[in-house]
CSV table of C-alpha atoms and ligand atoms in Angstrom, one decimal:
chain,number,residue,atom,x,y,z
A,209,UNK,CA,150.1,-30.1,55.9
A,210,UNK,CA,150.5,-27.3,58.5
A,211,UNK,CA,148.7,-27.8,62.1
A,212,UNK,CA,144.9,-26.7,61.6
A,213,UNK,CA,144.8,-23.0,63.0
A,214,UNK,CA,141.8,-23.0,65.7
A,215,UNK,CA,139.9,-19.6,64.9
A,216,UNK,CA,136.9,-17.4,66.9
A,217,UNK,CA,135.1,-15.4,64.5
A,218,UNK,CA,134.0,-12.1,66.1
A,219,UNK,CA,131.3,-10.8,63.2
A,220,UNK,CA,128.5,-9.1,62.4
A,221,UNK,CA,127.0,-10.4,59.5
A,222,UNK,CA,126.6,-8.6,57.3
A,223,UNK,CA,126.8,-9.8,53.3
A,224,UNK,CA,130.8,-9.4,53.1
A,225,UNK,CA,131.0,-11.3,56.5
A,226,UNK,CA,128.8,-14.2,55.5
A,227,UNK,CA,131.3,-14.3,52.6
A,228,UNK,CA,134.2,-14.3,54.8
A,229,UNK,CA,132.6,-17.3,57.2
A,230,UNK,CA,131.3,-19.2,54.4
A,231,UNK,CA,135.7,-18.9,53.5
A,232,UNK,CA,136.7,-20.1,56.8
A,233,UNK,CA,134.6,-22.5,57.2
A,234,UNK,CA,135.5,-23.9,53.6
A,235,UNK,CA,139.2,-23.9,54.6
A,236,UNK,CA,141.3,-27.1,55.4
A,237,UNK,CA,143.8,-24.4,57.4
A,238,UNK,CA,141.4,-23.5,59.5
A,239,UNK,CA,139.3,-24.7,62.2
A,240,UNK,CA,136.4,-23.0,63.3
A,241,UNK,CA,135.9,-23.1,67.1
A,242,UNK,CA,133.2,-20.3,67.5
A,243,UNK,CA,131.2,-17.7,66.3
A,244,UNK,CA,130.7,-14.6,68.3
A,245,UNK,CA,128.0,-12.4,67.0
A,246,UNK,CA,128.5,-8.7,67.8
A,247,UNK,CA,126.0,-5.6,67.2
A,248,UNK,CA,127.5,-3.6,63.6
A,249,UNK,CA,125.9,-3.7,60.3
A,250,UNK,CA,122.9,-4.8,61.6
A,251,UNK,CA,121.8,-6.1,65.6
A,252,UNK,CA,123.0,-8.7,66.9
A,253,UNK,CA,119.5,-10.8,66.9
A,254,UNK,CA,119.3,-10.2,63.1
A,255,UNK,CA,122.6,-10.9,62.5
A,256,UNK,CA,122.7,-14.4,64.8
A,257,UNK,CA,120.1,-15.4,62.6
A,258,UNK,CA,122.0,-14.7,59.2
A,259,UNK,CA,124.1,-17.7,61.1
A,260,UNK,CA,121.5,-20.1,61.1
A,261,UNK,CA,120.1,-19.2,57.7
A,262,UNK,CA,124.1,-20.1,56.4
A,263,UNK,CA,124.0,-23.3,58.5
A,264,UNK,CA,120.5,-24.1,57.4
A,265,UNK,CA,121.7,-23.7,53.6
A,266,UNK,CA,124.7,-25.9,53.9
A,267,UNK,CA,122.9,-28.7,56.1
A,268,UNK,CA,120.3,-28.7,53.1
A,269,UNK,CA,123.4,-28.3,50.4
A,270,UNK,CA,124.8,-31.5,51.9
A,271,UNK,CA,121.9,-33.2,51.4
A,272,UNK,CA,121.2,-32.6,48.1
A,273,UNK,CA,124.7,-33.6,47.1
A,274,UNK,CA,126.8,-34.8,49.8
A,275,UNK,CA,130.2,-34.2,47.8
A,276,UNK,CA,129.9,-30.8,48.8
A,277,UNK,CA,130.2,-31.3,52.5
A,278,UNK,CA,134.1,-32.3,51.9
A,279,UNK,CA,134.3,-28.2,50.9
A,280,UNK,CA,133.9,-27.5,54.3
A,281,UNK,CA,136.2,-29.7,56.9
A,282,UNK,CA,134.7,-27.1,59.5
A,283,UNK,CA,131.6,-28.8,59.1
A,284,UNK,CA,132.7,-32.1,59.6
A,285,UNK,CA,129.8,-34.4,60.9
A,286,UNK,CA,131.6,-34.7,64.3
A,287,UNK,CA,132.3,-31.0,65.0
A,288,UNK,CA,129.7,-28.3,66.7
A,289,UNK,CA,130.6,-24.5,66.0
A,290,UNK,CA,129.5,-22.6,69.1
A,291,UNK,CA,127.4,-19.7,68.3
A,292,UNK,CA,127.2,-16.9,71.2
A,293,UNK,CA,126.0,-13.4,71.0
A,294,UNK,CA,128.8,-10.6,72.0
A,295,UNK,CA,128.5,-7.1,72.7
A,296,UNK,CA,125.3,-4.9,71.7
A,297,UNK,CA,126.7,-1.5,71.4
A,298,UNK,CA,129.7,0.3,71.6
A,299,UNK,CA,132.2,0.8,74.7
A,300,UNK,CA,130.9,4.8,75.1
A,301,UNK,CA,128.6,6.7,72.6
A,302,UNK,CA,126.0,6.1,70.4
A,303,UNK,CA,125.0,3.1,68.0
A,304,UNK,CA,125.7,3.1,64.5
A,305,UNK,CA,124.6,0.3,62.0
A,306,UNK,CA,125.4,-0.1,58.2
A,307,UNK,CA,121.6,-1.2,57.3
A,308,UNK,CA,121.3,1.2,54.6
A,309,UNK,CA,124.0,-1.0,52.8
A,310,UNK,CA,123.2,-4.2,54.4
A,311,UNK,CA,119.4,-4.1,54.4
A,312,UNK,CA,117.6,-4.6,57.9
A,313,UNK,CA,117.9,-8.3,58.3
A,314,UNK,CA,122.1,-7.5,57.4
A,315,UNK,CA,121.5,-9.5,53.9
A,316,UNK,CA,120.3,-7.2,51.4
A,317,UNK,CA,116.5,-7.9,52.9
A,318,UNK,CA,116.8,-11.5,51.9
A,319,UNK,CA,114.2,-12.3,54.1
A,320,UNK,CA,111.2,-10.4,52.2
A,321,UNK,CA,112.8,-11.1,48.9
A,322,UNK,CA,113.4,-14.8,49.3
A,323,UNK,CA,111.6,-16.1,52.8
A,324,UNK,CA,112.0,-19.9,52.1
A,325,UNK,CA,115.5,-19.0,53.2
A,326,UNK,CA,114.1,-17.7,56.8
A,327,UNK,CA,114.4,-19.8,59.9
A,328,UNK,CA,111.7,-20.2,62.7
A,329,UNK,CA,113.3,-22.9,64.1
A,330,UNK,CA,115.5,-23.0,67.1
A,331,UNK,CA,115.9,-27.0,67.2
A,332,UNK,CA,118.9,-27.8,67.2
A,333,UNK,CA,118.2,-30.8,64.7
A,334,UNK,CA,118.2,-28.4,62.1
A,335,UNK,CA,121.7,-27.4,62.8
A,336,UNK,CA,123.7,-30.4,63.4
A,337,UNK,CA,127.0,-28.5,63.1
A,338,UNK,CA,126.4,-25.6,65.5
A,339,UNK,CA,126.3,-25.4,69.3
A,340,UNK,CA,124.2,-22.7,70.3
A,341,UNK,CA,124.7,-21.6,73.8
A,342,UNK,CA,123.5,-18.7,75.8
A,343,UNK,CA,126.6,-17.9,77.4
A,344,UNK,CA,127.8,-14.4,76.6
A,345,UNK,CA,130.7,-14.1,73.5
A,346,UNK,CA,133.5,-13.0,76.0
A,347,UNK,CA,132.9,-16.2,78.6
A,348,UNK,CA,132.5,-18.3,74.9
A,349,UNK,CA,135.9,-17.1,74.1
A,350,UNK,CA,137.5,-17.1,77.1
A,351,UNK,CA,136.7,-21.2,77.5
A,352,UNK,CA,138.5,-21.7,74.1
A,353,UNK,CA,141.6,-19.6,74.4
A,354,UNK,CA,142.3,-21.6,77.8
A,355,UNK,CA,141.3,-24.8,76.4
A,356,UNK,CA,143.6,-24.9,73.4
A,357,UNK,CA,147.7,-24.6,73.3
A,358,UNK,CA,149.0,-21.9,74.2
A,359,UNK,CA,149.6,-19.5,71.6
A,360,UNK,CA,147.9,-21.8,68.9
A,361,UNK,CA,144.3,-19.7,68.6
A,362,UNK,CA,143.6,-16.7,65.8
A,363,UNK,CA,141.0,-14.4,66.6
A,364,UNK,CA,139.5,-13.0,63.9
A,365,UNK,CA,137.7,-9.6,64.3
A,366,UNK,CA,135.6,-8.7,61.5
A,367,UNK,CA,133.7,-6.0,63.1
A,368,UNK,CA,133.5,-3.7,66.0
A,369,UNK,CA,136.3,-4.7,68.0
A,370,UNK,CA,133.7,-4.0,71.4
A,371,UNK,CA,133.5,-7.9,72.6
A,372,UNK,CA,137.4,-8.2,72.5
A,373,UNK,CA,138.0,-4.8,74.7
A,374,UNK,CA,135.8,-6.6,77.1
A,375,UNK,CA,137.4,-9.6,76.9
A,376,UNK,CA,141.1,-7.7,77.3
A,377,UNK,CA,139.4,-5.9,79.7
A,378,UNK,CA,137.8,-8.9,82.0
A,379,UNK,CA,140.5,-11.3,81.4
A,380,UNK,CA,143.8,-9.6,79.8
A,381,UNK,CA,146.3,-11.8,81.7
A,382,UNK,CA,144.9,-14.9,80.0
A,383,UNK,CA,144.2,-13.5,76.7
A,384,UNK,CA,147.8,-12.0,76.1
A,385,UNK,CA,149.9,-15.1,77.5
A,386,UNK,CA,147.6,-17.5,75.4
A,387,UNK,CA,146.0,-16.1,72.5
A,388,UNK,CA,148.3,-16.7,69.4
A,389,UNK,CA,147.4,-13.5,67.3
A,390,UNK,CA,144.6,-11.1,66.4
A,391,UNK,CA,143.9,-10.4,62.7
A,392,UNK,CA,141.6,-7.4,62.5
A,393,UNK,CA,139.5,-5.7,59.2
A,394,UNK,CA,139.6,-2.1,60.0
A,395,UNK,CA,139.7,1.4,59.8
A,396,UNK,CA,141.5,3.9,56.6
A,397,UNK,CA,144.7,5.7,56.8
A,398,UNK,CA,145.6,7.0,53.5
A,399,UNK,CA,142.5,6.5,51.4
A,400,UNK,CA,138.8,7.7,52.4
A,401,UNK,CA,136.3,6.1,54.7
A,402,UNK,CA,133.4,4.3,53.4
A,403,UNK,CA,131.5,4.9,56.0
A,404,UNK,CA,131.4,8.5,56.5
A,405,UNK,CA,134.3,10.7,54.4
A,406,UNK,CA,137.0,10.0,56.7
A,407,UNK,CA,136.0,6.4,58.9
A,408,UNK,CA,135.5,2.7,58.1
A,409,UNK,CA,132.7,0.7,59.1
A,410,UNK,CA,134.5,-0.7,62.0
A,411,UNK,CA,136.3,1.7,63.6
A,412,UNK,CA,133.7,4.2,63.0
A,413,UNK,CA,131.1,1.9,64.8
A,414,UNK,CA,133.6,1.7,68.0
A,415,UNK,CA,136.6,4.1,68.2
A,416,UNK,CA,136.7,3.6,72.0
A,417,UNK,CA,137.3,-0.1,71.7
A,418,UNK,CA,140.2,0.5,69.2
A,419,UNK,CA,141.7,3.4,71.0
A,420,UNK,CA,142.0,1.1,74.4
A,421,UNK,CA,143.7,-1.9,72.0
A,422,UNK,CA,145.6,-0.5,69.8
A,423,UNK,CA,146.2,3.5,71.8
A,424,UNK,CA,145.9,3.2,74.9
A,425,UNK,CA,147.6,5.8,77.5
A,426,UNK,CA,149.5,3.1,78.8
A,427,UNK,CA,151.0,0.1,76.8
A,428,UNK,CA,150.5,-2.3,79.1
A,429,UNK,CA,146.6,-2.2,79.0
A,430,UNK,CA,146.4,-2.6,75.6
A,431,UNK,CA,146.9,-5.5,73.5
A,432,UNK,CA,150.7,-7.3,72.6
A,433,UNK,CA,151.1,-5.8,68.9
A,434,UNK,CA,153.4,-8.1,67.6
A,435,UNK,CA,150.1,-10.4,67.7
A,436,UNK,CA,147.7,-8.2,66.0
A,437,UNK,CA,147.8,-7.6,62.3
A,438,UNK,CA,145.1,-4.8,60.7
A,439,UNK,CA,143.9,-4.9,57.4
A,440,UNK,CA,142.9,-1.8,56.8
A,441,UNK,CA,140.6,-0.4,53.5
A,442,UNK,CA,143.6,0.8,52.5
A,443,UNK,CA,144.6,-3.0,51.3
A,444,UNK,CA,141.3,-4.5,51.1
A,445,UNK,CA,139.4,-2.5,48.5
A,446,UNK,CA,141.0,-3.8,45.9
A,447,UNK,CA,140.1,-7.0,46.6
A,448,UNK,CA,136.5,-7.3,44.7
A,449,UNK,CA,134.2,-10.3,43.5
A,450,UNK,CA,132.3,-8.1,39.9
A,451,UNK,CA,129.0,-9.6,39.6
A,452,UNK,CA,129.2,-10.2,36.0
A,453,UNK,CA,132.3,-12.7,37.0
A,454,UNK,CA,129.5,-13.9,39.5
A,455,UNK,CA,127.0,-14.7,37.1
A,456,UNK,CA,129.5,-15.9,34.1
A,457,UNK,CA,131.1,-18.7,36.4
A,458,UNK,CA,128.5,-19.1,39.6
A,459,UNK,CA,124.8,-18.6,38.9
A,460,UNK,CA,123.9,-17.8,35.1
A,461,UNK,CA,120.3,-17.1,36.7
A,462,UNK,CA,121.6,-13.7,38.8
A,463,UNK,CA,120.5,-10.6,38.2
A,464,UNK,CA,121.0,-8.4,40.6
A,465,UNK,CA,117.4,-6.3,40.0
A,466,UNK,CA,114.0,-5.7,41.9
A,467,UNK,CA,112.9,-8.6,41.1
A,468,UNK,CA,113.9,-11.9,43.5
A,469,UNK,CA,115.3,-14.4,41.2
A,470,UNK,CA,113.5,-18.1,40.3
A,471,UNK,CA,115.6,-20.1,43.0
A,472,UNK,CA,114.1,-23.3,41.6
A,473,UNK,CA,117.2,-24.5,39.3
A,474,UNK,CA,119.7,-23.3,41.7
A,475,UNK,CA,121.9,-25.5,44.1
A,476,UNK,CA,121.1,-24.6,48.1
A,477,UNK,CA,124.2,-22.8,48.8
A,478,UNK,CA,123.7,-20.7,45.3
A,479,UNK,CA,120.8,-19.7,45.9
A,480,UNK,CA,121.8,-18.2,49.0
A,481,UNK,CA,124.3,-16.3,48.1
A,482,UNK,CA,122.6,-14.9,45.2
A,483,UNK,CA,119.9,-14.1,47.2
A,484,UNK,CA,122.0,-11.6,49.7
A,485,UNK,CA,124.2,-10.4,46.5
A,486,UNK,CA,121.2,-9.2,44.2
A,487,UNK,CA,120.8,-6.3,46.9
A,488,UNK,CA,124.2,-5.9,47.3
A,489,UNK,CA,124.5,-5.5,43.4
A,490,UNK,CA,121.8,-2.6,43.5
A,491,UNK,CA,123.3,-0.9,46.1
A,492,UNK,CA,127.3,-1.2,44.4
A,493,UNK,CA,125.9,-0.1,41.3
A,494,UNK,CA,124.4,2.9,42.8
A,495,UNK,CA,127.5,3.6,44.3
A,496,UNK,CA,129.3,3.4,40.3
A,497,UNK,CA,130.8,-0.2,40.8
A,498,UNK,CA,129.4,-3.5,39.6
A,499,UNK,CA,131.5,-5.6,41.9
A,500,UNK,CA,131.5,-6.3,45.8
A,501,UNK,CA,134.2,-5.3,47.4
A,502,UNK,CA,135.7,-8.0,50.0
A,503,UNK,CA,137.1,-6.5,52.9
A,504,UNK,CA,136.3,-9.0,55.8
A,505,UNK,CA,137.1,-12.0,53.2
A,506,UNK,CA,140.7,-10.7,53.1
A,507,UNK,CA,141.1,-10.8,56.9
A,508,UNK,CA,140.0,-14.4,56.9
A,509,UNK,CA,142.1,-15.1,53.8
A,510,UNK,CA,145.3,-13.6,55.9
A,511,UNK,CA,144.6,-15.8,58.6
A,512,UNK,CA,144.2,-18.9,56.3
A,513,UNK,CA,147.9,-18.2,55.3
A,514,UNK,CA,149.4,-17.2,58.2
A,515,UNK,CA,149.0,-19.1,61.1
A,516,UNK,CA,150.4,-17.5,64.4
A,517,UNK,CA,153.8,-16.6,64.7
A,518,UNK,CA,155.7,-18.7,67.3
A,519,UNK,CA,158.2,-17.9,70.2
A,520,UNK,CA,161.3,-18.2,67.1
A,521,UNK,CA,159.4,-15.7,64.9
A,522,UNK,CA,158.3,-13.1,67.5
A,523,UNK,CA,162.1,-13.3,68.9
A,524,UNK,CA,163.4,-13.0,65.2
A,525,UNK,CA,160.7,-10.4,64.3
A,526,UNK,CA,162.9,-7.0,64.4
A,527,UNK,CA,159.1,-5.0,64.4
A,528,UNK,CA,156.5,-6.9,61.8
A,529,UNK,CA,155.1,-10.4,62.5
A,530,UNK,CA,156.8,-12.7,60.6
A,531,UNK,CA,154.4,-13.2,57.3
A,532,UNK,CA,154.4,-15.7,54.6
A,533,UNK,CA,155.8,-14.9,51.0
A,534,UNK,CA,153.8,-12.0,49.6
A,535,UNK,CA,152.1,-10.5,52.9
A,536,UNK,CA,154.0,-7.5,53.7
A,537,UNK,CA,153.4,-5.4,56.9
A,538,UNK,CA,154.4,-1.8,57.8
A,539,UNK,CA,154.2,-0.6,61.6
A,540,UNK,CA,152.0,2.5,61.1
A,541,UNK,CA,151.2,5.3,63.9
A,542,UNK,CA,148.1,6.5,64.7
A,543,UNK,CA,145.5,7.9,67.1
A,544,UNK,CA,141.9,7.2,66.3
A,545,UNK,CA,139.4,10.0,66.8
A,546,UNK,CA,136.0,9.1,69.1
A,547,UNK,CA,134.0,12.6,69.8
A,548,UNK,CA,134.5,14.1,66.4
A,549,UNK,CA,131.4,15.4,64.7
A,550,UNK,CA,132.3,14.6,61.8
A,551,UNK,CA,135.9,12.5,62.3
A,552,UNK,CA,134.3,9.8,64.5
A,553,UNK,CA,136.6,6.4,63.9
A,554,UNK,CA,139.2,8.2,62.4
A,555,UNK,CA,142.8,7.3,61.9
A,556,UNK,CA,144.6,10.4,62.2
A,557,UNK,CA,148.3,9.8,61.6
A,558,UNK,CA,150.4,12.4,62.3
A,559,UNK,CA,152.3,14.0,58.9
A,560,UNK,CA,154.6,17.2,59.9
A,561,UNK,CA,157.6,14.5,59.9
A,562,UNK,CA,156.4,13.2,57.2
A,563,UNK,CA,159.0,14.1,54.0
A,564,UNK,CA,155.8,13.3,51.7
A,565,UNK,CA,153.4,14.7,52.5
A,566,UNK,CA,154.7,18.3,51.6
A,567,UNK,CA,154.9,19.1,48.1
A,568,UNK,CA,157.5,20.7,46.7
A,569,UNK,CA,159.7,20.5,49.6
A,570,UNK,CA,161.0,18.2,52.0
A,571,UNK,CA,160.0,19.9,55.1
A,572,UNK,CA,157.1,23.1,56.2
A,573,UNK,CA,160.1,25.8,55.9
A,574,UNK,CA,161.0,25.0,52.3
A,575,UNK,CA,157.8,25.2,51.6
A,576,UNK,CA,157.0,28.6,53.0
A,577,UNK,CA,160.2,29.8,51.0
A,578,UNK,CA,159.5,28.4,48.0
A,579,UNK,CA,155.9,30.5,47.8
A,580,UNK,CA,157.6,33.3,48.6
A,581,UNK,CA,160.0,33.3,46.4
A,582,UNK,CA,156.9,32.5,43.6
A,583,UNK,CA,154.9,35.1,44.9
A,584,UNK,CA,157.7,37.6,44.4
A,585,UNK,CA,157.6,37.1,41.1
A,586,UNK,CA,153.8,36.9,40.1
A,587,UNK,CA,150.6,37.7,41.4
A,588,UNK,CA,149.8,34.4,42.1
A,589,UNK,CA,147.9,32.4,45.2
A,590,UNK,CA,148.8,34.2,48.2
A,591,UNK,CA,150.7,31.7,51.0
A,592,UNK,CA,148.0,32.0,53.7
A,593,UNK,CA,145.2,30.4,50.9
A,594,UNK,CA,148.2,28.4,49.0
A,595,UNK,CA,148.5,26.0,52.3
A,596,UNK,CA,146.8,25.7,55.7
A,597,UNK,CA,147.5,27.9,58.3
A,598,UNK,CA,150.8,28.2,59.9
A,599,UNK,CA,151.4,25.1,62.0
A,600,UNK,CA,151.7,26.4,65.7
A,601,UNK,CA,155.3,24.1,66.8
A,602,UNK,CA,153.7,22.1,69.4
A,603,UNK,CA,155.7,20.6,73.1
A,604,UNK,CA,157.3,17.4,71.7
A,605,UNK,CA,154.4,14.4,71.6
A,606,UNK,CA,153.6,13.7,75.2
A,607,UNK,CA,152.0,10.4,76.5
A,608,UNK,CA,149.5,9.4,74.5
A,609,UNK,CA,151.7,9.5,71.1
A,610,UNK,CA,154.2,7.8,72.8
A,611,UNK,CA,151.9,4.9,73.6
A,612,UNK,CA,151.9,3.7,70.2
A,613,UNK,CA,155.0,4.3,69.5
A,614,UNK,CA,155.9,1.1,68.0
A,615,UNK,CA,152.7,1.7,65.9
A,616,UNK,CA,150.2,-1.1,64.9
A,617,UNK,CA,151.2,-3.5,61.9
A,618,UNK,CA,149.4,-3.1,59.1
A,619,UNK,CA,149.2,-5.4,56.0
A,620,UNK,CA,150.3,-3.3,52.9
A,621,UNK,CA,150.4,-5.9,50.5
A,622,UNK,CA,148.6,-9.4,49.6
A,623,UNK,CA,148.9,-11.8,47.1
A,624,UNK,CA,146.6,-10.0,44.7
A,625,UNK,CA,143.2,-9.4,44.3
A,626,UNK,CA,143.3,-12.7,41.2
A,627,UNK,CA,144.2,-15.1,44.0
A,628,UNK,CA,141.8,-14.3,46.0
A,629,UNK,CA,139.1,-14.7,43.7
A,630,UNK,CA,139.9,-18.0,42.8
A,631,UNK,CA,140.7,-19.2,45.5
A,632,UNK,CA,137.0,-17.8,47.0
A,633,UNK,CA,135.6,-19.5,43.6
A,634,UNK,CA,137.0,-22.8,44.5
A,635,UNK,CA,136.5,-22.9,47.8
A,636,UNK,CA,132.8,-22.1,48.8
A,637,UNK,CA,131.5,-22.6,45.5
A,638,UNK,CA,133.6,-25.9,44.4
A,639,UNK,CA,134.1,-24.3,40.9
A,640,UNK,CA,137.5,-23.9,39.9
A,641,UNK,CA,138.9,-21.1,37.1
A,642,UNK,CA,141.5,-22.4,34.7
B,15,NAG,C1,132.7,-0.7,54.7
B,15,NAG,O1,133.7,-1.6,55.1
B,15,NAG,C2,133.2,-2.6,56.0
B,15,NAG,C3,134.4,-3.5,56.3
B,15,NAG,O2,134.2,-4.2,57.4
B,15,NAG,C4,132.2,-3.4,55.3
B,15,NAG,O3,131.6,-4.4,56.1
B,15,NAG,C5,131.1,-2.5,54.8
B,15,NAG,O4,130.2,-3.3,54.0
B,15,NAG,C6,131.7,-1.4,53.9
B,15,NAG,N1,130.6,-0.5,53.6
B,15,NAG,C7,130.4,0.0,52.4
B,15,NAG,C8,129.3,1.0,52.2
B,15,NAG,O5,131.1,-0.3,51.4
């Protein structure tokens, strides 16, 4: 078997992110150094919590059948996961969390609807597997990324990207000659937001930290992007657990409704998750879907599959990291929009040289003469309310533009939304679908 992948999770749990922990910490590819907790869908001290709640649930999963502890070589009895506390807001601008999905607590208000599964403990008895520390996220990952070989560590972003601008920004040298490679969930760039029309969670949450990574005015201040791969909506969405597959082949007893189910016949670790999904499942079905989409779970999943690239693949890459069979990427331009009113977080690429995006013609001009020529003949739509105002031609892109030039890679394609459920099914929940 491959070399075990050391990861840092940078999250903000958050139901999809529990998922997407409760995946990494289930997979024999990975090997979970440390947890960073960052403000997002909920604060960061509800959120740090939703991490000992999950390690609170396994420890008394193990116990009740100690089989299941194999599921998770993270866990192993002589390994400590160190759990810090990142950033608390965004780089610049106002805070924004997702507790209207989430709930308050970030788990679908678990904690009124099933409080045995509260902590009030800090002991660390009750969490033989986690090493809780004080010390701020970016010092936390700093420590590992020098401490392991160089090149060898995945960070894993699966929220605001805010504690890894600090940490480019307090350490950069370090963190690009030794980190192996970034794999990032965010941001939407050709389907809507799902956060506000035209931003994803994310992104939307901190544009500033994304523009100085992935944008910035000068290359050299941002981050190396033949190490970062983004999985945008664009890939995840499709990627969904439905909650009648949950209740068929995980917990006959789930619902999904007002009322908490009867957790008595139910193994720790499904009981937990049912307990954040039946929120989750109200919400989704409010929304017209009776499935949960898993955005964060493919990040984690992408990073199970492909470790780092080495020194051969980043000199053979010609522009996309070098991805196993089925991962595709595609470098993709953008500038990401931070004082919008209403465009905060979003990806704007730029279209005029796009052939596509204008429809009949190849390029502005042919359109123009092809609504003349129609309008010639009939009295239909008139060209100034057929398209949008004439396009002033602007200076050719100055520096900014040019910055990201060689455009961020961006996962277009995974092995399919099938795999990924079973493999999910397997993994956390030991169950496994002919
Ligand atoms: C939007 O996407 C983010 C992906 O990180 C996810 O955490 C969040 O739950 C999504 N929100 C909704 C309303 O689907």
């Amino acid at each position: 078997m491959q070399r075990r992948t050391p990861v840092i999770i940078d999250t903000d749990p958050g139901v999809d992110d529990i998922l997407a922990i409760l995946l990494a910490l289930a997979s024999p590819e990975l090997e979970v150094k440390a947890i960073i907790i960052t403000f997002g869908n909920t604060d960061v001290d509800a959120a740090y919590l939703n991490i000992l709640k999950l390690l609170k649930t396994l420890a008394r999963q193990f116990e009740s059948d100690s089989c299941s502890s194999e599921r998770f070589p993270s866990l192993s009895p002589h390994t400590k996961i160190i759990l810090a506390k990142g950033t608390h807001g965004p780089l610049e601008g106002d805070l924004h969390s997702a507790q209207y999905f989430h709930g308050r607590d970030g788990l679908g208000d678990m904690d009124k609807r099933h409080p045995d599964l509260n902590v009030d403990s800090m002991d660390p008895e009750v969490y033989p597997n986690l090493l809780l520390t004080d010390k701020p996220g970016v010092e936390v990952a700093l420590d590992i990324i020098t401490s392991e070989a160089p090149r060898s560590l995945s960070y894993i972003a699966l929220g605001p990207l805010t504690t890894f601008a600090q940490l480019v920004r307090q350490h950069g040298d370090v963190v690009k000659s030794r980190l192996g490679q970034v794999v990032c969930m965010g941001g939407n760039l050709d389907v809507p937001g799902n956060t506000s029309a035209v931003a994803e969670f994310n992104f939307f949450a901190d544009p500033f930290a994304v523009k100085e990574l992935l944008t910035p005015s000068l290359p050299a201040e941002g981050f190396p992007l033949d190490r970062f791969i983004l999985l945008p909506l664009d890939v995840t969405t499709p990627h969904e657990i439905p909650f009648p597959y949950y209740k068929a082949h995980i917990d006959p007893e789930f619902e999904g409704t007002a009322q908490p189910s009867d957790a008595t016949k139910k193994a720790p670790l499904v009981h937990f998750t049912s307990a954040f999904l039946e929120r989750t499942r109200e919400v989704m079905l409010l929304f017209g879907k009776d499935a949960m989409e898993l955005h964060d779970i493919v990040a984690v999943w992408c990073a199970v599959e492909n470790p780092p690239p080495s020194d051969e693949d980043l000199a053979a890459a010609t522009s996309t990291p070098v991805l196993r069979e089925k991962w595709k990427t595609v470098r993709r331009r953008f500038q990401v929009e931070r004082y919008g009113e209403i465009t905060r977080g979003m990806l704007v690429v730029d279209r005029r040289e796009d052939e596509g995006a204008y429809d009949p013609g190849a390029n502005r001009a042919a359109v123009q003469a092809e609504l003349q020529r129609n309008q010639f003949h009939s009295d239909g739509v008139m060209e100034s309310n057929a398209v949008p105002a004439q396009v002033e031609v602007e200076a050719p892109p100055t520096a900014p533009e040019e910055s990201s030039a060689e455009g961020v890679p961006v996962i277009t394609s995974t092995p399919g939304p099938a795999m990924l459920l079973s493999l999910l099914t397997s993994r956390i929940w030991g169950i496994n679908i002919a």
